[in-house]
Amino acid sequence: RVSLIDRRGAPICLSHQRTRARPAMVSRTTTRTARAAKAEGARHGIVKKRTLLEKLSNGAKKEARSSNQVVTKTKRERNKGVKAEAKRDGCEWTREESGDGDEGPFPGFSRPHPEECRSVTRVLMDLHGDPSRDWQSEDEDRLQVEVERVSVLDSLVGTILSQNTTDKTSHKAYASLKRSFPTWESVRVGDPALVAESIRVGGLSEIKTRRIQSILNAVREERGECSLEHLRSQTSESVKEYLSKFKGVGPKTISCVLMFCLERPEFPVDVHVWKIAISLGWVPARATREQTYEHLNRRVPDDVKYSLHVLLVEHGKVYQNDVKLLRPCVKEALEGRDEGRLARPM
């Protein structure tokens, strides 16, 4: 027999050592097994988690695709409905040579014809009055003259304040700004927080303040004063090119300055004009607001641009952009135009 001794020199029985060793060996084995099982379980957990995430991701993708398909289908059905309604009322969309070559976003898209524009203008005048005669005496606010704006810069800032809000609210914001800061130089050097507070009623006051002061600083640096009166002597294209370099000044804002302030033959397109034009078939259903402006500004006759614009805006507000009252006159204008074309000698 082999004797073993412990650290203190006491003899140890081998059978006792084996008895004591076995639990230790089992314990180490159990520990290793537990650790391996835990690691394996963790790996399985990760795999399961990944699988679950992949399933969720795939489900989300399928749901998104399904949602997009529904939206696309809904939009397609809505556009088909507008086209079908237009066709039923004799306002079918046509593509023919317009005589403008390849100019504009929709080359060859011939509508609206001058007869349509003038016919719609007459009907709208019967409904809402003549803007150049009746509105001045009845309700000045409808023509945006609640606050006197005499300079080009007045018009530009006033139009910026009208973005994303109502005319009435933007007029209040403009009047409040002029009371707090009588000159554009005082607006330029004013505390941005105070300027924003003065126009807060119109919404987006911090954004509009940054844009207005940025424009004023650029004009002051370039011209030596806060004035844009030099634009009065420039062509409409030059005015567009100059104003479009300022952030927050888009086609509609520039077009409003040209029409209301500089009295140029322009046709601004806001959301009301845009929706009504699509419903009447004056632009394709896919047309954006900017494309609608580019197209209608070429197609609408100069002599009715001002009246037709303000009347369409008014009609859109009063009738929520509904065009049922306008379709008969459009149909009549198109039929009269077709009859005149057929009667014309070859």
Coordinates of C-alpha atoms in Angstrom, one line a residue, residues 18-330:
R18 CA -10.8 8.0 -4.0
T19 CA -14.1 8.6 -2.2
R20 CA -13.3 12.2 -1.9
A21 CA -11.9 12.5 -5.4
R22 CA -14.9 11.1 -7.1
P23 CA -17.2 13.9 -6.1
A24 CA -14.6 16.4 -7.1
M25 CA -14.3 14.7 -10.6
V26 CA -18.0 14.6 -10.9
S27 CA -18.2 18.3 -9.9
R28 CA -15.6 19.3 -12.5
T29 CA -17.3 17.2 -15.1
T30 CA -20.7 18.7 -14.2
T31 CA -19.2 22.2 -14.3
R32 CA -17.7 21.6 -17.7
T33 CA -21.0 20.1 -18.9
A34 CA -23.0 22.9 -17.5
R35 CA -20.7 25.5 -19.1
A36 CA -20.8 23.7 -22.4
A37 CA -24.6 23.4 -22.2
K38 CA -24.9 27.1 -21.3
A39 CA -22.7 28.1 -24.2
E40 CA -24.6 25.8 -26.5
G41 CA -27.9 27.2 -25.2
A42 CA -26.6 30.7 -25.8
R43 CA -25.7 29.9 -29.3
H44 CA -29.1 28.4 -29.9
G45 CA -30.6 31.5 -28.3
I46 CA -28.7 33.7 -30.7
V47 CA -29.7 31.6 -33.6
K48 CA -33.3 31.7 -32.5
K49 CA -33.1 35.4 -32.0
R50 CA -31.6 35.9 -35.4
T51 CA -34.2 33.7 -36.9
L52 CA -36.9 35.6 -35.1
L53 CA -35.4 38.9 -36.2
E54 CA -35.1 37.7 -39.8
K55 CA -38.8 36.6 -39.7
L56 CA -39.8 39.9 -38.3
S57 CA -37.7 41.7 -40.9
N58 CA -39.1 39.7 -43.7
G59 CA -42.6 40.2 -42.4
A60 CA -42.0 44.0 -42.2
K61 CA -40.7 44.0 -45.7
K62 CA -43.7 42.0 -46.9
E63 CA -46.0 44.4 -45.0
A64 CA -44.2 47.4 -46.4
R65 CA -44.4 46.0 -50.0
S66 CA -48.0 45.2 -49.4
S67 CA -48.6 48.7 -48.1
N68 CA -46.8 50.3 -51.0
Q69 CA -48.9 48.2 -53.4
V70 CA -52.0 49.3 -51.7
V71 CA -51.0 52.9 -51.8
T72 CA -49.9 52.6 -55.4
K73 CA -53.2 50.8 -56.3
T74 CA -55.2 53.4 -54.4
K75 CA -53.4 56.2 -56.2
R76 CA -53.8 54.4 -59.6
E77 CA -57.5 53.9 -58.9
R78 CA -57.9 57.5 -57.9
N79 CA -56.2 58.8 -61.0
K80 CA -58.2 56.4 -63.1
G81 CA -61.4 57.7 -61.5
V82 CA -60.4 61.3 -62.2
K83 CA -59.7 60.4 -65.8
A84 CA -62.9 58.4 -66.2
E85 CA -64.9 61.3 -64.7
A86 CA -63.3 63.8 -67.0
K87 CA -64.0 61.6 -70.0
R88 CA -67.6 61.1 -69.0
D89 CA -68.1 64.8 -68.8
G90 CA -66.5 65.4 -72.1
C91 CA -63.1 66.6 -70.7
E92 CA -61.0 63.7 -71.9
W93 CA -57.3 64.3 -71.7
T94 CA -55.7 64.7 -75.1
R95 CA -52.1 64.8 -76.3
E96 CA -51.6 66.6 -79.5
E97 CA -49.2 69.1 -81.0
S98 CA -49.5 72.3 -79.0
G99 CA -47.4 74.5 -81.2
D100 CA -44.9 75.0 -78.4
G101 CA -42.3 72.6 -79.7
D102 CA -40.7 70.6 -76.9
E103 CA -40.9 73.4 -74.3
G104 CA -42.3 72.7 -70.8
P105 CA -42.5 69.5 -68.8
F106 CA -45.2 67.9 -70.9
P107 CA -44.3 68.4 -74.6
G108 CA -47.3 67.9 -76.9
F109 CA -49.8 68.1 -74.0
S110 CA -52.2 70.7 -75.5
R111 CA -54.5 71.5 -72.7
P112 CA -55.7 73.8 -71.3
H113 CA -56.8 75.5 -74.5
P114 CA -57.3 79.3 -74.4
E115 CA -61.1 78.7 -74.8
E116 CA -61.2 76.6 -71.7
C117 CA -59.3 79.2 -69.6
R118 CA -61.5 82.0 -70.6
S119 CA -64.7 80.0 -70.2
V120 CA -63.7 78.8 -66.6
T121 CA -62.7 82.4 -65.8
R122 CA -66.2 83.6 -66.8
V123 CA -68.0 81.0 -64.7
L124 CA -65.8 81.7 -61.7
M125 CA -66.5 85.4 -62.0
D126 CA -70.2 84.6 -61.9
L127 CA -69.7 82.5 -58.8
H128 CA -67.2 84.7 -56.9
G129 CA -67.2 88.1 -58.5
D130 CA -64.7 90.0 -60.6
P131 CA -61.4 90.2 -58.6
S132 CA -60.3 93.5 -60.2
R133 CA -63.6 95.2 -59.6
D134 CA -65.8 93.5 -56.9
W135 CA -63.3 92.3 -54.4
Q136 CA -61.6 95.6 -53.8
S137 CA -64.8 97.1 -52.3
E138 CA -66.3 93.9 -50.8
D139 CA -63.4 92.2 -49.0
E140 CA -59.9 93.6 -49.4
D141 CA -58.4 90.7 -47.5
R142 CA -59.2 88.4 -50.4
L143 CA -56.7 90.2 -52.5
Q144 CA -54.0 90.2 -49.9
V145 CA -54.0 94.0 -49.4
E146 CA -54.8 94.0 -45.7
V147 CA -51.3 95.3 -45.1
E148 CA -49.8 97.8 -47.6
R149 CA -46.8 96.4 -49.5
V150 CA -45.2 98.8 -51.8
S151 CA -41.7 97.5 -52.4
V152 CA -40.4 94.3 -54.0
L153 CA -38.8 93.3 -50.7
D154 CA -42.2 93.9 -49.0
S155 CA -43.8 91.5 -51.4
L156 CA -41.1 88.9 -51.1
V157 CA -41.1 88.8 -47.3
G158 CA -44.9 88.9 -47.2
T159 CA -45.0 85.9 -49.6
I160 CA -42.4 84.0 -47.4
L161 CA -44.6 84.6 -44.4
S162 CA -47.6 83.2 -46.3
Q163 CA -45.9 79.8 -46.7
N164 CA -47.7 76.9 -44.9
T165 CA -50.4 79.1 -43.4
T166 CA -53.5 81.0 -44.3
D167 CA -53.6 84.4 -45.9
K168 CA -55.3 86.0 -42.9
T169 CA -52.7 84.6 -40.5
S170 CA -49.8 85.6 -42.7
H171 CA -51.2 89.2 -42.9
K172 CA -51.2 89.3 -39.1
A173 CA -47.6 88.1 -39.0
Y174 CA -46.5 90.7 -41.5
A175 CA -48.3 93.5 -39.7
S176 CA -46.8 92.4 -36.4
L177 CA -43.3 92.3 -37.9
K178 CA -43.6 95.8 -39.3
R179 CA -44.9 97.2 -36.0
S180 CA -41.9 95.7 -34.1
F181 CA -39.3 96.4 -36.9
P182 CA -40.3 99.3 -39.1
T183 CA -37.4 99.0 -41.6
W184 CA -35.9 96.0 -43.3
E185 CA -32.5 97.1 -41.9
S186 CA -33.9 96.8 -38.4
V187 CA -35.1 93.3 -39.2
R188 CA -31.7 92.4 -40.6
V189 CA -29.8 93.4 -37.5
G190 CA -32.6 92.5 -35.0
D191 CA -32.3 89.7 -32.4
P192 CA -33.5 86.6 -34.2
A193 CA -35.5 85.6 -31.1
L194 CA -37.4 88.9 -31.1
V195 CA -38.0 88.8 -34.9
A196 CA -39.3 85.2 -34.6
E197 CA -41.6 86.2 -31.7
S198 CA -43.1 89.0 -33.8
I199 CA -44.1 86.6 -36.6
R200 CA -45.0 83.6 -34.4
V201 CA -48.7 83.8 -35.2
G202 CA -47.9 82.7 -38.8
G203 CA -46.1 79.5 -37.7
L204 CA -42.6 78.2 -38.5
S205 CA -41.3 81.5 -37.1
E206 CA -37.7 80.4 -36.4
I207 CA -37.3 78.9 -39.9
K208 CA -38.8 82.0 -41.6
T209 CA -36.7 84.3 -39.5
R210 CA -33.5 82.6 -40.5
R211 CA -34.5 82.7 -44.2
I212 CA -35.6 86.4 -44.1
Q213 CA -32.5 87.6 -42.3
S214 CA -30.3 85.5 -44.6
I215 CA -31.9 87.2 -47.6
L216 CA -31.5 90.6 -46.1
N217 CA -27.9 90.0 -45.3
A218 CA -27.1 88.8 -48.8
V219 CA -29.0 91.8 -50.4
R220 CA -27.3 94.3 -48.0
E221 CA -23.8 92.9 -48.8
E222 CA -24.5 92.9 -52.6
R223 CA -26.5 96.1 -53.0
G224 CA -25.3 98.2 -50.0
E225 CA -28.9 98.5 -48.8
C226 CA -31.9 96.3 -48.1
S227 CA -33.7 96.9 -51.4
L228 CA -34.7 94.9 -54.4
E229 CA -36.2 97.7 -56.5
H230 CA -33.6 97.1 -59.2
L231 CA -35.6 94.0 -60.1
R232 CA -38.4 96.2 -61.5
S233 CA -36.3 96.9 -64.6
Q234 CA -35.2 93.4 -65.2
T235 CA -36.9 90.7 -67.3
S236 CA -39.0 88.1 -65.7
E237 CA -36.4 85.4 -66.4
S238 CA -33.7 87.5 -64.8
V239 CA -35.9 88.0 -61.7
K240 CA -36.6 84.3 -61.4
E241 CA -32.9 83.5 -61.7
Y242 CA -31.9 86.1 -59.1
L243 CA -34.6 85.2 -56.5
S244 CA -34.2 81.5 -56.9
K245 CA -30.7 81.6 -55.4
F246 CA -32.2 82.4 -51.9
K247 CA -33.1 79.5 -49.7
G248 CA -36.8 79.1 -49.1
V249 CA -37.7 81.0 -52.3
G250 CA -39.3 78.6 -54.7
P251 CA -41.3 78.9 -58.0
K252 CA -44.6 79.8 -56.3
T253 CA -43.0 82.6 -54.2
I254 CA -41.2 84.1 -57.2
S255 CA -44.3 83.8 -59.4
C256 CA -46.4 85.6 -56.7
V257 CA -43.8 88.4 -56.5
L258 CA -43.8 88.8 -60.3
M259 CA -47.6 88.8 -60.6
F260 CA -48.8 90.7 -57.5
C261 CA -45.9 93.2 -57.2
L262 CA -44.3 93.5 -60.6
E263 CA -47.5 93.0 -62.5
R264 CA -46.0 90.5 -64.9
P265 CA -48.1 87.9 -66.8
E266 CA -47.4 85.0 -64.4
F267 CA -49.6 82.2 -63.2
P268 CA -48.7 81.0 -59.7
V269 CA -49.7 77.5 -58.7
D270 CA -50.6 76.8 -55.1
V271 CA -52.2 73.6 -53.8
H272 CA -55.7 74.7 -54.9
V273 CA -54.7 75.5 -58.4
W274 CA -52.7 72.3 -58.6
K275 CA -55.5 70.0 -57.5
I276 CA -58.1 71.7 -59.7
A277 CA -55.9 71.6 -62.7
I278 CA -55.4 67.9 -62.3
S279 CA -59.1 67.3 -61.9
L280 CA -59.9 69.3 -65.0
G281 CA -57.3 67.4 -67.1
W282 CA -55.2 70.5 -67.6
V283 CA -52.1 68.5 -66.6
P284 CA -51.4 64.8 -66.3
A285 CA -52.3 63.1 -63.0
R286 CA -48.7 62.5 -62.2
A287 CA -47.8 66.2 -62.5
T288 CA -46.0 67.8 -59.5
R289 CA -46.8 71.3 -58.4
E290 CA -43.7 72.7 -60.0
Q291 CA -44.4 70.9 -63.3
T292 CA -48.0 72.2 -63.2
Y293 CA -46.7 75.7 -62.8
E294 CA -44.2 75.3 -65.7
H295 CA -47.0 73.9 -67.9
L296 CA -49.8 76.3 -67.1
N297 CA -47.6 79.3 -67.2
R298 CA -47.1 78.5 -70.9
R299 CA -50.6 77.5 -71.7
V300 CA -52.9 80.0 -69.8
P301 CA -53.4 83.2 -71.9
D302 CA -51.7 86.3 -70.4
D303 CA -54.9 88.4 -70.3
V304 CA -56.6 86.0 -67.9
K305 CA -53.6 84.8 -65.8
Y306 CA -54.2 87.1 -62.9
S307 CA -58.0 86.7 -62.7
L308 CA -58.0 82.9 -63.3
H309 CA -55.3 82.4 -60.6
V310 CA -57.1 84.3 -57.8
L311 CA -60.5 82.9 -58.8
L312 CA -59.2 79.3 -58.7
V313 CA -57.6 79.9 -55.3
E314 CA -60.9 81.3 -54.0
H315 CA -62.9 78.5 -55.6
G316 CA -60.6 75.9 -54.0
K317 CA -61.1 77.4 -50.6
V318 CA -64.9 77.8 -50.8
Y319 CA -65.6 74.5 -52.6
Q320 CA -62.7 72.3 -51.3
N321 CA -61.2 72.1 -54.8
D322 CA -64.4 70.5 -56.2
V323 CA -64.8 71.0 -60.0
K324 CA -68.3 69.8 -60.7
L325 CA -69.5 73.4 -61.4
L326 CA -66.6 73.9 -63.8
R327 CA -66.9 70.7 -65.9
P328 CA -69.9 71.9 -68.1
C329 CA -68.2 75.0 -69.2
V330 CA -65.0 73.1 -70.0

